[in-house]
Tab-separated table of C-alpha atoms and ligand atoms in Angstrom:
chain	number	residue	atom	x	y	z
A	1	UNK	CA	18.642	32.184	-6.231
A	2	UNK	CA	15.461	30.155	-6.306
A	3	UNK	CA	15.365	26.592	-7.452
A	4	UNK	CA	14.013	26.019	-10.369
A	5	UNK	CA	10.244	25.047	-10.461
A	6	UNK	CA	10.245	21.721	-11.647
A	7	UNK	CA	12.049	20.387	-8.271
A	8	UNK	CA	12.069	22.990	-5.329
A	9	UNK	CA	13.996	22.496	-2.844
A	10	UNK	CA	11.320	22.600	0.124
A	11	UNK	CA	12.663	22.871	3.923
A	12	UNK	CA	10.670	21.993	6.916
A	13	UNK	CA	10.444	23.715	9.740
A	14	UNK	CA	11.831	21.183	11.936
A	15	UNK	CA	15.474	20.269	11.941
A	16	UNK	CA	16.514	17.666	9.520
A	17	UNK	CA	17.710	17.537	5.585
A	18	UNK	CA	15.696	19.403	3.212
A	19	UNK	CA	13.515	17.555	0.688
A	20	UNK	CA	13.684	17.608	-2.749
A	21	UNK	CA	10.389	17.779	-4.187
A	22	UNK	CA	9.945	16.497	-7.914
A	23	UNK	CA	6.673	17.106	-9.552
A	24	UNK	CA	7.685	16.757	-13.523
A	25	UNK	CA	8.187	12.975	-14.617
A	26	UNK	CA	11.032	13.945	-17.358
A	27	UNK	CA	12.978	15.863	-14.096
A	28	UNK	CA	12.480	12.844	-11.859
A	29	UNK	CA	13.801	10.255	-14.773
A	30	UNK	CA	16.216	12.498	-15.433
A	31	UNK	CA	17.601	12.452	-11.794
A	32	UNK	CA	17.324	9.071	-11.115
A	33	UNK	CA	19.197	8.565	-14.715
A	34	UNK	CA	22.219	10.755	-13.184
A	35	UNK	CA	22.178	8.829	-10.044
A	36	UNK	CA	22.502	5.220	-11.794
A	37	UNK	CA	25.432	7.031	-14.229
A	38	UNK	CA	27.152	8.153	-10.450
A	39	UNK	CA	26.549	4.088	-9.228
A	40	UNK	CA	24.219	5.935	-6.528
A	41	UNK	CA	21.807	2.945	-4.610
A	42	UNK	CA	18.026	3.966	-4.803
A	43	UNK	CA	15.504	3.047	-2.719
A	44	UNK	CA	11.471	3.392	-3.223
A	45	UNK	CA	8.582	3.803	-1.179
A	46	UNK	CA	5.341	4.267	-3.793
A	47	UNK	CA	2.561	5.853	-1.565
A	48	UNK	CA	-0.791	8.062	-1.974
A	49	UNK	CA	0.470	10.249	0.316
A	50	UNK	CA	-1.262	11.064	3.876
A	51	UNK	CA	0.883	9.875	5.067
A	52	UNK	CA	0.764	7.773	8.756
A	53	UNK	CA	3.066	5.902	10.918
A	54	UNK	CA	3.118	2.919	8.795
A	55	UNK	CA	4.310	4.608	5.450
A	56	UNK	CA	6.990	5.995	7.669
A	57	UNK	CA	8.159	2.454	8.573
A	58	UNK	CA	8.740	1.619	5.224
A	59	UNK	CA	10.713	5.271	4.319
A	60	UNK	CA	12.858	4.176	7.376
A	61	UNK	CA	13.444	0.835	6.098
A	62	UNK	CA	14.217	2.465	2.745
A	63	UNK	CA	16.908	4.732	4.791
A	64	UNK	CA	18.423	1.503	6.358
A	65	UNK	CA	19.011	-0.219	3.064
A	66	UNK	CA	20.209	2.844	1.417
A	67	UNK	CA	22.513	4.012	3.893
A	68	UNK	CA	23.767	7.192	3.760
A	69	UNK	CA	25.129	7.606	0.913
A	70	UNK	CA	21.727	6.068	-1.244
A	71	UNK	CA	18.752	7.646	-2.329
A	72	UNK	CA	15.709	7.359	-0.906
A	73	UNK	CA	12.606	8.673	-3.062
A	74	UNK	CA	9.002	8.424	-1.939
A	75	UNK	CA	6.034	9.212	-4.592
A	76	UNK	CA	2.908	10.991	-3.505
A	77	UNK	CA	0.071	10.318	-6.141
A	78	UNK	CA	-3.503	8.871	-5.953
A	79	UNK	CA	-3.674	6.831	-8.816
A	80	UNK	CA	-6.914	7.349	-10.549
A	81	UNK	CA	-6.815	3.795	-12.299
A	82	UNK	CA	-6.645	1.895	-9.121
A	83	UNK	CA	-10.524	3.092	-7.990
A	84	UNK	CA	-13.371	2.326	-9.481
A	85	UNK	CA	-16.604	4.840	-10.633
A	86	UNK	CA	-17.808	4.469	-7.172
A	87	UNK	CA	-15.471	4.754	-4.921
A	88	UNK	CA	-13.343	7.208	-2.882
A	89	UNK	CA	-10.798	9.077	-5.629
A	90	UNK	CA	-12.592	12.470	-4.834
A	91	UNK	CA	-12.224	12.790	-1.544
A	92	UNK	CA	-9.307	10.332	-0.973
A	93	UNK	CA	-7.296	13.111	1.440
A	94	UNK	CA	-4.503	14.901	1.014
A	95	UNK	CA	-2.115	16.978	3.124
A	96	UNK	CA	0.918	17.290	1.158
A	97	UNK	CA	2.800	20.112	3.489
A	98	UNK	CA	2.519	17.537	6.496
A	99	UNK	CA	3.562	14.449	4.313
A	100	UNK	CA	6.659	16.735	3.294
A	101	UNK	CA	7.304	17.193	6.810
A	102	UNK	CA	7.093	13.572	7.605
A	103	UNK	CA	9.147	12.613	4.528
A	104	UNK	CA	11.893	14.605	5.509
A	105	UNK	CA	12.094	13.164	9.183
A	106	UNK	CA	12.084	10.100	7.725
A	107	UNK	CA	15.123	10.322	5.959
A	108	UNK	CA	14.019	11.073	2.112
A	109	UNK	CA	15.767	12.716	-0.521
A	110	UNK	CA	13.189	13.388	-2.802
A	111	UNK	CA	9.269	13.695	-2.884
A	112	UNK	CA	7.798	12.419	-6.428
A	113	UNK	CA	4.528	13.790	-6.627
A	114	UNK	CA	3.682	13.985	-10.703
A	115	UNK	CA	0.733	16.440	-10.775
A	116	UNK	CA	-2.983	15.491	-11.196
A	117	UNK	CA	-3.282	13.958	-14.613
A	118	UNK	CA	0.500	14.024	-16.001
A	119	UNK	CA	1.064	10.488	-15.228
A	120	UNK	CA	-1.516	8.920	-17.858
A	121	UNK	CA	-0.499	11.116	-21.363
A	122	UNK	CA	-0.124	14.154	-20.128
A	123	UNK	CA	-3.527	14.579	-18.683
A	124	UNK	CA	-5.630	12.937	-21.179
A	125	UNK	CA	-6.398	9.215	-19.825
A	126	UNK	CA	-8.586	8.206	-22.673
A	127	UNK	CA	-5.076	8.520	-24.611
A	128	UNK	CA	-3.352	6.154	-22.363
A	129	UNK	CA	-4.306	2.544	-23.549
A	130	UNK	CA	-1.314	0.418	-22.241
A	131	UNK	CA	-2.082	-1.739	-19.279
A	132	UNK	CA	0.104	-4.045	-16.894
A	133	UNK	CA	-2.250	-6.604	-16.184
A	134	UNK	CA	-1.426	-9.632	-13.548
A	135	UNK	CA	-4.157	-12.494	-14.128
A	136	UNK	CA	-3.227	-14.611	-11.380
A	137	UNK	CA	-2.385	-13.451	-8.042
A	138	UNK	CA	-5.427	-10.842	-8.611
A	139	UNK	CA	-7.679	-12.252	-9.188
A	140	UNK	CA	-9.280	-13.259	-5.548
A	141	UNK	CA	-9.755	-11.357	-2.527
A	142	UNK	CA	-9.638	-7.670	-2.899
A	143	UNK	CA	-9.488	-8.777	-7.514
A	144	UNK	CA	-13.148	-10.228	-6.825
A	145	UNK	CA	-14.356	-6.884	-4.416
A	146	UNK	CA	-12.236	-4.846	-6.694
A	147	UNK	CA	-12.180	-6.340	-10.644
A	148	UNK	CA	-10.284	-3.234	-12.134
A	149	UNK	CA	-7.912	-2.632	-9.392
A	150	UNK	CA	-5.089	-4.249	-9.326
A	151	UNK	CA	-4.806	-3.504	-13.138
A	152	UNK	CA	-4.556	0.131	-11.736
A	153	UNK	CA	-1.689	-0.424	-8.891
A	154	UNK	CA	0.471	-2.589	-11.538
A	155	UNK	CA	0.057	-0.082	-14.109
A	156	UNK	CA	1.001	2.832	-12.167
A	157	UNK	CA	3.775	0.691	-10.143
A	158	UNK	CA	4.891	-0.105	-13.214
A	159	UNK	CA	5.442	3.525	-14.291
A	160	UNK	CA	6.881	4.857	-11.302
A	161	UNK	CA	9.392	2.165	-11.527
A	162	UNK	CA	10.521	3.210	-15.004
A	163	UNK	CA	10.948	6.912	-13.605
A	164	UNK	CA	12.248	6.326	-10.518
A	165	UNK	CA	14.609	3.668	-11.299
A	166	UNK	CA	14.873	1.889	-8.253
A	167	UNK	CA	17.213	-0.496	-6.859
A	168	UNK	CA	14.648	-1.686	-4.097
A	169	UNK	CA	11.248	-0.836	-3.450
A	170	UNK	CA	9.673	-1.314	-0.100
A	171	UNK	CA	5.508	-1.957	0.317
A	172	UNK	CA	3.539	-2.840	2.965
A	173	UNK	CA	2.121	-6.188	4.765
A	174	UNK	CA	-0.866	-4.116	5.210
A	175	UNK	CA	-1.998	-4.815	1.449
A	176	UNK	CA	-0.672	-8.254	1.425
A	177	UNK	CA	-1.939	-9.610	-2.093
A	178	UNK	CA	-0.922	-6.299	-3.626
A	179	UNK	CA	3.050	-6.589	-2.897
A	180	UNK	CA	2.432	-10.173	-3.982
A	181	UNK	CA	1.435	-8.985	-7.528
A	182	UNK	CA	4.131	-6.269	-7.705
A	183	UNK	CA	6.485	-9.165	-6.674
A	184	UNK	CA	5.273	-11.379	-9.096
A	185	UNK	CA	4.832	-8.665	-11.720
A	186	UNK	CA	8.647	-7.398	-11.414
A	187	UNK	CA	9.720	-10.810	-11.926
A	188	UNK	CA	7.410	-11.698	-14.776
A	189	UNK	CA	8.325	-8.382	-16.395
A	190	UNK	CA	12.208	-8.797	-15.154
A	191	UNK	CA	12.369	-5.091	-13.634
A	192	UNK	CA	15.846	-4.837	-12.123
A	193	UNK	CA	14.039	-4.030	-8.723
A	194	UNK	CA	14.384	-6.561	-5.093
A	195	UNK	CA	10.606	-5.697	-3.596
A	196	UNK	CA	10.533	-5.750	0.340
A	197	UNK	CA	7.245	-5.810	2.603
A	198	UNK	CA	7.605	-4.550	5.916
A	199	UNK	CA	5.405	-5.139	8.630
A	200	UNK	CA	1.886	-3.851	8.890
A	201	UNK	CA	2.099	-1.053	11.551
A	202	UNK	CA	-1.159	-0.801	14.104
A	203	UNK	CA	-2.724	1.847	16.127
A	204	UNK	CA	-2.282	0.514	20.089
A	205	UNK	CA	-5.941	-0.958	19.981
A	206	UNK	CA	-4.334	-2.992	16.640
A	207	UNK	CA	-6.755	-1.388	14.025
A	208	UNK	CA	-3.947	-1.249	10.876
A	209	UNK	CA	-2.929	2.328	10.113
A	210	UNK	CA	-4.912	3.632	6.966
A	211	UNK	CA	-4.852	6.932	5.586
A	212	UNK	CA	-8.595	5.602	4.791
A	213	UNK	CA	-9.100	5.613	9.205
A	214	UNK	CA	-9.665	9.307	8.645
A	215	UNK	CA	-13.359	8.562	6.937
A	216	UNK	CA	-14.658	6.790	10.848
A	217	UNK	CA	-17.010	8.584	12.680
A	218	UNK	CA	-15.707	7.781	16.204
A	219	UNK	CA	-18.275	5.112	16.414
A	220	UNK	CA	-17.107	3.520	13.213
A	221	UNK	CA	-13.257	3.562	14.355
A	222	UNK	CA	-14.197	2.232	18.225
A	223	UNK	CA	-15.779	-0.630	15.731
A	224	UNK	CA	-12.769	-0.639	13.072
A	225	UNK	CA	-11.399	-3.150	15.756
A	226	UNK	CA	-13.126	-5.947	14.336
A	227	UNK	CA	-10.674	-6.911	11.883
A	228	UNK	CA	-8.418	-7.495	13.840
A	229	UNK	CA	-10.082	-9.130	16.479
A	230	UNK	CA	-11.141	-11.709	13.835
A	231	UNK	CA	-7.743	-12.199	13.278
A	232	UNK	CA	-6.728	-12.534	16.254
A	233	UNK	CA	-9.409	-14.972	17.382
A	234	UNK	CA	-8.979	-17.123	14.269
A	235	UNK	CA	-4.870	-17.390	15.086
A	236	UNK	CA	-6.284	-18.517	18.448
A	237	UNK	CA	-8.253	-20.977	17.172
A	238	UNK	CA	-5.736	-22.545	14.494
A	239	UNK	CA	-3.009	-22.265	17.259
A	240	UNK	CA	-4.890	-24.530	19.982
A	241	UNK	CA	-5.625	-27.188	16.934
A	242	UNK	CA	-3.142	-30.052	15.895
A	243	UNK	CA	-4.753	-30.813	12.879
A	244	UNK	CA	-5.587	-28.276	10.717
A	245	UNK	CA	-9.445	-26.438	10.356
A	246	UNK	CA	-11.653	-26.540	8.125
A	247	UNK	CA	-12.212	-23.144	6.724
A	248	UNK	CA	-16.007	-23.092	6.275
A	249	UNK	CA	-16.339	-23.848	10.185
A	250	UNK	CA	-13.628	-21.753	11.178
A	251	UNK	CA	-15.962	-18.706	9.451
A	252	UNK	CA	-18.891	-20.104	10.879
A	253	UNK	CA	-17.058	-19.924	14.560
A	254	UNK	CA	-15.496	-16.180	13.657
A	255	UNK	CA	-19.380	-15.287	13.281
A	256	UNK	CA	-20.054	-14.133	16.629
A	257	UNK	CA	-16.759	-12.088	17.062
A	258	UNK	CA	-18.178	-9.933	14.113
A	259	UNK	CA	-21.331	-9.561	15.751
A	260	UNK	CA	-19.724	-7.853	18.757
A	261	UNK	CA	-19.311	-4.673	16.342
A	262	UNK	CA	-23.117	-4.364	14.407
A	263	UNK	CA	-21.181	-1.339	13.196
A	264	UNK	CA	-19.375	-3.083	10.867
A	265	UNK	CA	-20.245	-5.653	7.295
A	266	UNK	CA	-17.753	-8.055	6.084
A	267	UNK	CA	-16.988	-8.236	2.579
A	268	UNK	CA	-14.863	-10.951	3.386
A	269	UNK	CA	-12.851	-12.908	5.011
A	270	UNK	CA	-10.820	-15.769	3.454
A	271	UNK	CA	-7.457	-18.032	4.304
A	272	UNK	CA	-5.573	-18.849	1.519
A	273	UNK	CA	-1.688	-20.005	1.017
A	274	UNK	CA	0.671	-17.148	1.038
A	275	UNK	CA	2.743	-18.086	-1.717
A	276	UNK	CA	0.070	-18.787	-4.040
A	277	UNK	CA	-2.949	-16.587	-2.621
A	278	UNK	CA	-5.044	-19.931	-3.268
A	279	UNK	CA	-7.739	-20.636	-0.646
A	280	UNK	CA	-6.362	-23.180	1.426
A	281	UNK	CA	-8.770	-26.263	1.922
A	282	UNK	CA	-7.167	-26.981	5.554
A	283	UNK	CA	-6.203	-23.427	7.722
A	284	UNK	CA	-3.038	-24.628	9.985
A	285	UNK	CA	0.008	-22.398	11.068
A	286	UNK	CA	1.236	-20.201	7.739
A	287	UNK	CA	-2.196	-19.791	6.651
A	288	UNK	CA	-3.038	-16.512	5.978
A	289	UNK	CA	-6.454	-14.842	6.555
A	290	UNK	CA	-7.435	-11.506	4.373
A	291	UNK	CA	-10.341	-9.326	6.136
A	292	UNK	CA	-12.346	-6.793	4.537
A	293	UNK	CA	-15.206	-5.025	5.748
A	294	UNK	CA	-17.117	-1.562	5.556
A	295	UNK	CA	-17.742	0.955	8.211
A	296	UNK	CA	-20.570	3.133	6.893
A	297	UNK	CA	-18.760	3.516	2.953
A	298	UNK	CA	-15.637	3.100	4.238
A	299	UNK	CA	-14.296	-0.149	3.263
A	300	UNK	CA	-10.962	-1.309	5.135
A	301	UNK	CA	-8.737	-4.639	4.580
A	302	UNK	CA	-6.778	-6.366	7.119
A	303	UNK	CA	-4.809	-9.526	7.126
A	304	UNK	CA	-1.784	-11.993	9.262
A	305	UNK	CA	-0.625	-15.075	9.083
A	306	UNK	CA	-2.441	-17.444	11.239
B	1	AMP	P1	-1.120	3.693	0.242
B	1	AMP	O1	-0.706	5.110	0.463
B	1	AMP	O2	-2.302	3.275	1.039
B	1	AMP	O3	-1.210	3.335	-1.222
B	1	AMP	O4	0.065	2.797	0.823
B	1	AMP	C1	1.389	2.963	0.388
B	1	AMP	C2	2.244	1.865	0.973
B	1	AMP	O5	2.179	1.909	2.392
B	1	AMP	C3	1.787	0.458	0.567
B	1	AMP	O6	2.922	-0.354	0.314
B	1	AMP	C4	1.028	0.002	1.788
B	1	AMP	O7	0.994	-1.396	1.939
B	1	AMP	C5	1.850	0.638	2.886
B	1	AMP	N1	1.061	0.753	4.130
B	1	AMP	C6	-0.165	1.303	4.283
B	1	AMP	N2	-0.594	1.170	5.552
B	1	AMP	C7	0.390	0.507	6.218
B	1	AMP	C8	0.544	0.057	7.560
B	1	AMP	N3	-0.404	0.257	8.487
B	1	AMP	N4	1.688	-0.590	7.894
B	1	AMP	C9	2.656	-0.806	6.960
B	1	AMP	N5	2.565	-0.406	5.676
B	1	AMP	C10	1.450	0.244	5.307
């Protein structure tokens, strides 16, 4: 007998558990209701699916804390909310198959991926009029590039939590100021969620994984280095100093690393305290630096502690 449609049960072709995939909120609720009633551990990976080596790091770590036993559920959705008019929601890509494939490897039960539209009132966003809205941790780095985005991510983070019900949720270093808003946000709004953020995961020339990579000409990606070479050169640089930097001068000395790669335009490039996001006034070891820049329209973020 088939499963039913709302959650097929969809095997890969390679050798490991099947994955349940979920695509109806009410059936994925519904579930994760059950498993709290059977005292079942649930753990959450929130993604936009193309999924690369670095989303698998996080299923994995999902797996670990889990154990066998646990659930592990990863969501597949671009969130329309999270980009504005003019950026990439149209052609953000997608290869579900694959990420199913990947999933599974990984270790995870069950594939959320509410169809296009269901998530905001049934398909009809001008209905939906309730926001999650962090004022404080957002409001710099990517809040100033990007005024209306984290509104988006806490929104829709804030959703998925209520249907997935997890017990921990796991997000990336790789969007640094954003798993400091959910963190902040789940505390603020006391979900019973524990938020981890694993490490950013890097290609071998150390340009961070992005599903966004895929946009480079192979000019632009040769050049996508640049991020982290500014990183790296500033963690240099604050290393071989006992007293601290001053942050305008640091910039000022980063300058002709960025103009190794003409391919590329900073948006910017800030240190600021990682427990408050602040900038700092003095960069010393624990600083963090945030990075943004564009390739052609593609606009990619980096950051590290310094
Ligand atoms: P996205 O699909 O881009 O929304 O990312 C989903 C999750 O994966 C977020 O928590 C990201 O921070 C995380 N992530 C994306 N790229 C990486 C990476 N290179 N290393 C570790 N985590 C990542």
């Amino acid at each position: 007998m088939l499963p039913s449609n709302r959650s097929p049960l969809m095997r890969s072709k390679r050798f490991h558990a099947p994955v349940r995939v979920v695509r109806s909120l009410d059936a994925m609720q519904s579930l994760a209701l059950a498993w709290k009633h059977e005292g079942q551990r649930v753990g959450f990976v929130p993604t936009m699916g193309y999924l690369h080596r670095g989303h698998i790091s996080l299923v994995e770590r999902a797996r670990r804390w889990a154990g066998p036993a646990g659930k592990v559920v990863v969501s597949i959705y671009v969130n329309p909310t999270q980009f504005a008019q003019n950026e990439d929601l149209g052609k953000y890509p997608r290869d579900f198959p694959r990420d199913l494939d990947l999933c599974a490897a990984a270790g995870a039960d069950v594939v959320f991926a509410p169809r296009d539209g269901a998530m905001y009132s049934g398909g009809q966003p001008e209905v939906h009029s309730t926001w999650v809205i962090e004022d404080t941790l957002s409001a710099g780095l990517e809040g100033r590039s990007r005024p209306t985005h984290f509104r988006g991510v806490t929104t829709v983070v804030a959703k998925l939590f209520n249907l997935v019900l997890p017990d921990v949720a796991v997000f990336g270093a790789k969007d640094f100021q954003q798993a400091a808003v959910i963190q902040r946000m789940a505390a603020n709004l006391n979900f019973p969620v524990r938020i981890i953020v694993a490490p950013t995961v890097r290609e071998p020339d150390g340009v961070a994984m992005s599903s966004r990579n895929k946009y480079l000409t192979p000019a632009q990606r040769d050049q996508a280095i640049v991020l982290s070479r500014l990183l790296i050169e500033a963690r240099k640089r604050v290393r071989a100093s006992t007293t601290g930097l001053d942050p305008i001068r640091l910039r000022e000395a980063l300058r002709p690393v960025a103009a190794v790669y003409p391919l590329a335009r900073i948006d910017y490039l800030e240190f600021f305290d990682p427990r408050t996001l602040e900038e700092a006034d003095l960069v010393r070891r624990g600083t963090r630096m945030a990075v943004a820049a564009f390739l052609g329209d593609t606009r990619l973020i980096d950051n590290g502690p310094l």
